[in-house]
């Protein structure tokens, strides 16, 4: 699971971002100042940091410089300022992106996804193994023993996403957002249809792929990653 650090002394911002990113499938750690944020980074492997500029003890610029010295992760700076001088200082500190308050949580989500793609944090997971089943994102093939399976695109993307986040429960809305996109205007029940098709396909081929229904919540994939 992708892990995000949020550092901000505004508890309302922390809660808002935490709720939105958690619903989007991220694991979130929170810190109320730069010193606390460094402590989190020392204890936890984070994939990206969202850092407020104005914090006590250590401001966002100083924290960004520390992160840049010690960790190879992208940084997004949050600030209420919109002056070119502030942006210049932020980028000189080593930030990868800059978002001015107030902001829409969805915009932050888009920027996080763009930076993670740029840093290619999951490049080592282009092939996911579920027992004897290999799901290959590079060529969109599924290998089961000596047999190669090709799925319709959305079925493959749904399976790959669930396999990338095993044992994590996702609602239909979250799966629609991740697989079909925010602009999708169809019925969320399309997720049920695709899950049913995947179950039917793999029930005849292998026990490696087990998509579980969590009643009243959504779906998760039970799998032993190797």
mmCIF file of C-alpha atoms in Angstrom:
data_model
loop_
_atom_site.group_PDB
_atom_site.id
_atom_site.type_symbol
_atom_site.label_atom_id
_atom_site.label_comp_id
_atom_site.label_asym_id
_atom_site.label_seq_id
_atom_site.Cartn_x
_atom_site.Cartn_y
_atom_site.Cartn_z
ATOM 1 C CA UNK A 1 0.000 0.000 0.000
ATOM 2 C CA UNK A 2 1.267 3.476 -0.876
ATOM 3 C CA UNK A 3 2.079 5.459 2.268
ATOM 4 C CA UNK A 4 1.717 9.237 2.517
ATOM 5 C CA UNK A 5 3.067 11.524 5.257
ATOM 6 C CA UNK A 6 1.014 14.655 5.964
ATOM 7 C CA UNK A 7 2.756 17.381 8.018
ATOM 8 C CA UNK A 8 0.599 20.374 8.990
ATOM 9 C CA UNK A 9 -0.090 22.193 12.273
ATOM 10 C CA UNK A 10 -3.715 22.765 11.229
ATOM 11 C CA UNK A 11 -5.698 19.832 12.651
ATOM 12 C CA UNK A 12 -8.561 20.529 10.233
ATOM 13 C CA UNK A 13 -6.260 20.164 7.233
ATOM 14 C CA UNK A 14 -4.782 16.973 8.704
ATOM 15 C CA UNK A 15 -8.212 15.454 9.179
ATOM 16 C CA UNK A 16 -9.520 16.533 5.771
ATOM 17 C CA UNK A 17 -6.516 15.190 3.867
ATOM 18 C CA UNK A 18 -6.376 12.028 5.974
ATOM 19 C CA UNK A 19 -10.026 11.183 5.270
ATOM 20 C CA UNK A 20 -9.764 11.855 1.541
ATOM 21 C CA UNK A 21 -6.502 9.957 0.987
ATOM 22 C CA UNK A 22 -7.549 7.032 3.169
ATOM 23 C CA UNK A 23 -10.749 6.709 1.148
ATOM 24 C CA UNK A 24 -8.594 6.777 -2.007
ATOM 25 C CA UNK A 25 -6.684 3.729 -0.759
ATOM 26 C CA UNK A 26 -3.566 5.288 0.747
ATOM 27 C CA UNK A 27 -2.089 4.664 4.179
ATOM 28 C CA UNK A 28 -1.602 8.019 5.904
ATOM 29 C CA UNK A 29 0.717 9.134 8.709
ATOM 30 C CA UNK A 30 0.169 12.531 10.318
ATOM 31 C CA UNK A 31 2.557 15.000 11.941
ATOM 32 C CA UNK A 32 1.837 18.422 13.471
ATOM 33 C CA UNK A 33 5.288 19.920 12.892
ATOM 34 C CA UNK A 34 8.529 19.294 11.033
ATOM 35 C CA UNK A 35 10.304 17.610 13.937
ATOM 36 C CA UNK A 36 7.452 15.154 14.403
ATOM 37 C CA UNK A 37 7.429 14.514 10.663
ATOM 38 C CA UNK A 38 11.103 13.539 10.672
ATOM 39 C CA UNK A 39 10.359 11.132 13.501
ATOM 40 C CA UNK A 40 7.672 9.485 11.398
ATOM 41 C CA UNK A 41 10.040 9.205 8.433
ATOM 42 C CA UNK A 42 12.651 7.574 10.658
ATOM 43 C CA UNK A 43 10.132 4.938 11.769
ATOM 44 C CA UNK A 44 8.011 4.399 8.689
ATOM 45 C CA UNK A 45 8.722 3.884 4.979
ATOM 46 C CA UNK A 46 6.776 6.671 3.279
ATOM 47 C CA UNK A 47 6.340 7.021 -0.480
ATOM 48 C CA UNK A 48 5.524 10.750 -0.521
ATOM 49 C CA UNK A 49 5.309 13.723 1.869
ATOM 50 C CA UNK A 50 2.767 16.554 1.864
ATOM 51 C CA UNK A 51 4.290 19.393 3.874
ATOM 52 C CA UNK A 52 2.820 22.674 5.106
ATOM 53 C CA UNK A 53 5.164 25.667 4.896
ATOM 54 C CA UNK A 54 4.175 27.436 8.125
ATOM 55 C CA UNK A 55 4.792 25.011 11.031
ATOM 56 C CA UNK A 56 6.322 25.456 14.502
ATOM 57 C CA UNK A 57 9.805 24.188 15.447
ATOM 58 C CA UNK A 58 10.763 23.432 11.835
ATOM 59 C CA UNK A 59 9.011 25.042 8.878
ATOM 60 C CA UNK A 60 8.175 23.312 5.632
ATOM 61 C CA UNK A 61 11.202 24.639 3.773
ATOM 62 C CA UNK A 62 13.613 23.258 6.383
ATOM 63 C CA UNK A 63 11.722 19.963 6.535
ATOM 64 C CA UNK A 64 11.835 19.645 2.763
ATOM 65 C CA UNK A 65 15.599 20.191 2.784
ATOM 66 C CA UNK A 66 15.983 17.458 5.426
ATOM 67 C CA UNK A 67 13.787 15.083 3.455
ATOM 68 C CA UNK A 68 15.760 15.778 0.296
ATOM 69 C CA UNK A 69 19.036 14.998 2.114
ATOM 70 C CA UNK A 70 17.868 11.748 3.673
ATOM 71 C CA UNK A 71 15.053 10.274 1.586
ATOM 72 C CA UNK A 72 14.327 9.690 -2.087
ATOM 73 C CA UNK A 73 10.638 10.588 -2.003
ATOM 74 C CA UNK A 74 8.604 13.357 -3.677
ATOM 75 C CA UNK A 75 7.423 16.350 -1.648
ATOM 76 C CA UNK A 76 4.384 18.585 -2.129
ATOM 77 C CA UNK A 77 4.404 21.898 -0.261
ATOM 78 C CA UNK A 78 1.149 23.370 1.058
ATOM 79 C CA UNK A 79 0.948 27.098 1.737
ATOM 80 C CA UNK A 80 -1.480 29.960 2.091
ATOM 81 C CA UNK A 81 0.959 32.160 0.196
ATOM 82 C CA UNK A 82 0.944 32.689 -3.533
ATOM 83 C CA UNK A 83 3.945 34.950 -4.086
ATOM 84 C CA UNK A 84 6.621 34.045 -6.616
ATOM 85 C CA UNK A 85 9.296 34.501 -3.928
ATOM 86 C CA UNK A 86 7.652 31.852 -1.744
ATOM 87 C CA UNK A 87 7.417 29.449 -4.651
ATOM 88 C CA UNK A 88 11.052 30.092 -5.486
ATOM 89 C CA UNK A 89 12.120 29.297 -1.918
ATOM 90 C CA UNK A 90 10.014 26.145 -1.972
ATOM 91 C CA UNK A 91 11.576 24.818 -5.142
ATOM 92 C CA UNK A 92 15.057 25.795 -3.952
ATOM 93 C CA UNK A 93 14.371 23.732 -0.849
ATOM 94 C CA UNK A 94 13.764 20.747 -3.107
ATOM 95 C CA UNK A 95 9.987 20.443 -3.336
ATOM 96 C CA UNK A 96 8.540 18.653 -6.358
ATOM 97 C CA UNK A 97 5.212 20.463 -6.401
ATOM 98 C CA UNK A 98 3.422 23.376 -4.756
ATOM 99 C CA UNK A 99 -0.254 23.685 -3.786
ATOM 100 C CA UNK A 100 -1.814 26.895 -2.454
ATOM 101 C CA UNK A 101 -4.459 26.824 0.280
ATOM 102 C CA UNK A 102 -7.377 26.574 0.161
ATOM 103 C CA UNK A 103 -7.281 23.621 -2.210
ATOM 104 C CA UNK A 104 -9.578 20.844 -3.343
ATOM 105 C CA UNK A 105 -8.589 17.453 -1.868
ATOM 106 C CA UNK A 106 -9.113 15.872 -5.298
ATOM 107 C CA UNK A 107 -6.486 18.190 -6.776
ATOM 108 C CA UNK A 108 -4.028 17.076 -4.105
ATOM 109 C CA UNK A 109 -4.899 13.471 -4.958
ATOM 110 C CA UNK A 110 -4.206 14.100 -8.669
ATOM 111 C CA UNK A 111 -0.850 15.709 -7.888
ATOM 112 C CA UNK A 112 0.124 12.825 -5.602
ATOM 113 C CA UNK A 113 -0.674 10.274 -8.302
ATOM 114 C CA UNK A 114 1.283 12.257 -10.901
ATOM 115 C CA UNK A 115 4.368 12.467 -8.666
ATOM 116 C CA UNK A 116 4.230 8.786 -7.767
ATOM 117 C CA UNK A 117 4.124 7.927 -11.460
ATOM 118 C CA UNK A 118 7.097 10.208 -12.050
ATOM 119 C CA UNK A 119 9.070 8.611 -9.239
ATOM 120 C CA UNK A 120 7.868 5.180 -10.397
ATOM 121 C CA UNK A 121 7.647 3.891 -6.825
ATOM 122 C CA UNK A 122 5.920 0.685 -7.904
ATOM 123 C CA UNK A 123 8.126 -0.189 -10.865
ATOM 124 C CA UNK A 124 9.270 -3.335 -9.023
ATOM 125 C CA UNK A 125 5.631 -4.436 -8.875
ATOM 126 C CA UNK A 126 4.975 -4.482 -12.610
ATOM 127 C CA UNK A 127 4.649 -8.247 -12.142
ATOM 128 C CA UNK A 128 2.552 -9.429 -9.205
ATOM 129 C CA UNK A 129 2.703 -13.078 -8.156
ATOM 130 C CA UNK A 130 -0.280 -14.772 -6.533
ATOM 131 C CA UNK A 131 0.891 -18.285 -5.818
ATOM 132 C CA UNK A 132 1.572 -19.763 -9.272
ATOM 133 C CA UNK A 133 -0.224 -16.920 -11.050
ATOM 134 C CA UNK A 134 1.743 -13.977 -12.466
ATOM 135 C CA UNK A 135 -0.049 -10.713 -13.357
ATOM 136 C CA UNK A 136 2.182 -8.745 -15.717
ATOM 137 C CA UNK A 137 1.398 -5.017 -16.065
ATOM 138 C CA UNK A 138 4.063 -4.569 -18.744
ATOM 139 C CA UNK A 139 2.325 -6.712 -21.350
ATOM 140 C CA UNK A 140 -1.120 -7.078 -19.711
ATOM 141 C CA UNK A 141 -0.798 -10.853 -19.640
ATOM 142 C CA UNK A 142 -1.612 -13.318 -16.890
ATOM 143 C CA UNK A 143 0.504 -16.433 -16.666
ATOM 144 C CA UNK A 144 -0.877 -19.497 -14.885
ATOM 145 C CA UNK A 145 1.707 -22.235 -15.109
ATOM 146 C CA UNK A 146 2.372 -22.678 -18.819
ATOM 147 C CA UNK A 147 -0.878 -21.011 -19.823
ATOM 148 C CA UNK A 148 -1.164 -17.343 -20.862
ATOM 149 C CA UNK A 149 -4.450 -15.522 -20.261
ATOM 150 C CA UNK A 150 -5.525 -12.247 -21.863
ATOM 151 C CA UNK A 151 -8.335 -10.322 -20.176
ATOM 152 C CA UNK A 152 -10.426 -7.353 -21.314
ATOM 153 C CA UNK A 153 -8.649 -4.176 -20.239
ATOM 154 C CA UNK A 154 -10.909 -3.160 -17.331
ATOM 155 C CA UNK A 155 -10.988 -6.693 -15.936
ATOM 156 C CA UNK A 156 -7.191 -6.776 -15.990
ATOM 157 C CA UNK A 157 -6.864 -3.340 -14.365
ATOM 158 C CA UNK A 158 -9.351 -4.277 -11.654
ATOM 159 C CA UNK A 159 -7.547 -7.529 -10.890
ATOM 160 C CA UNK A 160 -4.142 -5.831 -10.927
ATOM 161 C CA UNK A 161 -5.278 -3.073 -8.567
ATOM 162 C CA UNK A 162 -6.780 -5.543 -6.078
ATOM 163 C CA UNK A 163 -3.675 -7.738 -6.283
ATOM 164 C CA UNK A 164 -1.447 -4.701 -5.704
ATOM 165 C CA UNK A 165 -3.369 -4.051 -2.477
ATOM 166 C CA UNK A 166 -4.163 -7.533 -1.115
ATOM 167 C CA UNK A 167 -6.392 -7.923 1.940
ATOM 168 C CA UNK A 168 -7.515 -4.296 1.664
ATOM 169 C CA UNK A 169 -11.231 -3.628 1.271
ATOM 170 C CA UNK A 170 -12.309 -1.160 -1.417
ATOM 171 C CA UNK A 171 -15.799 0.216 -1.926
ATOM 172 C CA UNK A 172 -17.386 0.223 -5.374
ATOM 173 C CA UNK A 173 -16.896 3.996 -5.472
ATOM 174 C CA UNK A 174 -13.167 3.668 -4.778
ATOM 175 C CA UNK A 175 -12.775 0.998 -7.455
ATOM 176 C CA UNK A 176 -14.693 3.111 -9.970
ATOM 177 C CA UNK A 177 -12.408 6.065 -9.206
ATOM 178 C CA UNK A 178 -9.213 4.016 -9.547
ATOM 179 C CA UNK A 179 -10.169 1.909 -12.585
ATOM 180 C CA UNK A 180 -12.793 3.838 -14.558
ATOM 181 C CA UNK A 181 -11.817 7.371 -13.502
ATOM 182 C CA UNK A 182 -13.560 10.317 -11.890
ATOM 183 C CA UNK A 183 -15.439 11.169 -15.082
ATOM 184 C CA UNK A 184 -17.179 7.785 -15.265
ATOM 185 C CA UNK A 185 -20.940 8.306 -15.419
ATOM 186 C CA UNK A 186 -22.137 4.701 -15.452
ATOM 187 C CA UNK A 187 -23.611 2.559 -12.694
ATOM 188 C CA UNK A 188 -21.290 1.487 -9.861
ATOM 189 C CA UNK A 189 -22.768 -2.004 -10.293
ATOM 190 C CA UNK A 190 -20.415 -2.400 -13.242
ATOM 191 C CA UNK A 191 -17.864 -3.322 -10.558
ATOM 192 C CA UNK A 192 -20.077 -6.281 -9.553
ATOM 193 C CA UNK A 193 -20.254 -7.414 -13.165
ATOM 194 C CA UNK A 194 -16.484 -7.319 -13.605
ATOM 195 C CA UNK A 195 -15.848 -9.100 -10.300
ATOM 196 C CA UNK A 196 -18.332 -11.823 -11.313
ATOM 197 C CA UNK A 197 -16.535 -12.301 -14.630
ATOM 198 C CA UNK A 198 -13.147 -12.547 -12.942
ATOM 199 C CA UNK A 199 -14.452 -15.116 -10.481
ATOM 200 C CA UNK A 200 -15.966 -17.179 -13.282
ATOM 201 C CA UNK A 201 -12.780 -17.096 -15.329
ATOM 202 C CA UNK A 202 -10.382 -18.042 -12.540
ATOM 203 C CA UNK A 203 -12.582 -20.577 -10.743
ATOM 204 C CA UNK A 204 -11.895 -22.925 -13.652
ATOM 205 C CA UNK A 205 -8.168 -22.223 -13.777
ATOM 206 C CA UNK A 206 -6.673 -21.668 -10.317
ATOM 207 C CA UNK A 207 -7.356 -21.079 -6.629
ATOM 208 C CA UNK A 208 -4.729 -18.324 -6.504
ATOM 209 C CA UNK A 209 -7.241 -15.547 -7.219
ATOM 210 C CA UNK A 210 -9.896 -15.171 -4.516
ATOM 211 C CA UNK A 211 -11.947 -11.964 -4.608
ATOM 212 C CA UNK A 212 -13.939 -11.666 -1.392
ATOM 213 C CA UNK A 213 -17.175 -9.726 -0.966
ATOM 214 C CA UNK A 214 -17.282 -7.682 2.241
ATOM 215 C CA UNK A 215 -20.985 -7.208 2.784
ATOM 216 C CA UNK A 216 -22.052 -3.581 2.910
ATOM 217 C CA UNK A 217 -18.542 -2.353 2.063
ATOM 218 C CA UNK A 218 -17.038 -3.701 -1.147
ATOM 219 C CA UNK A 219 -14.374 -6.133 -2.321
ATOM 220 C CA UNK A 220 -10.913 -7.338 -1.376
ATOM 221 C CA UNK A 221 -8.510 -9.869 -2.804
ATOM 222 C CA UNK A 222 -7.328 -12.671 -0.549
ATOM 223 C CA UNK A 223 -3.919 -13.672 -1.737
ATOM 224 C CA UNK A 224 -0.495 -14.775 -0.638
ATOM 225 C CA UNK A 225 1.989 -12.492 -2.380
ATOM 226 C CA UNK A 226 5.442 -13.874 -2.949
#
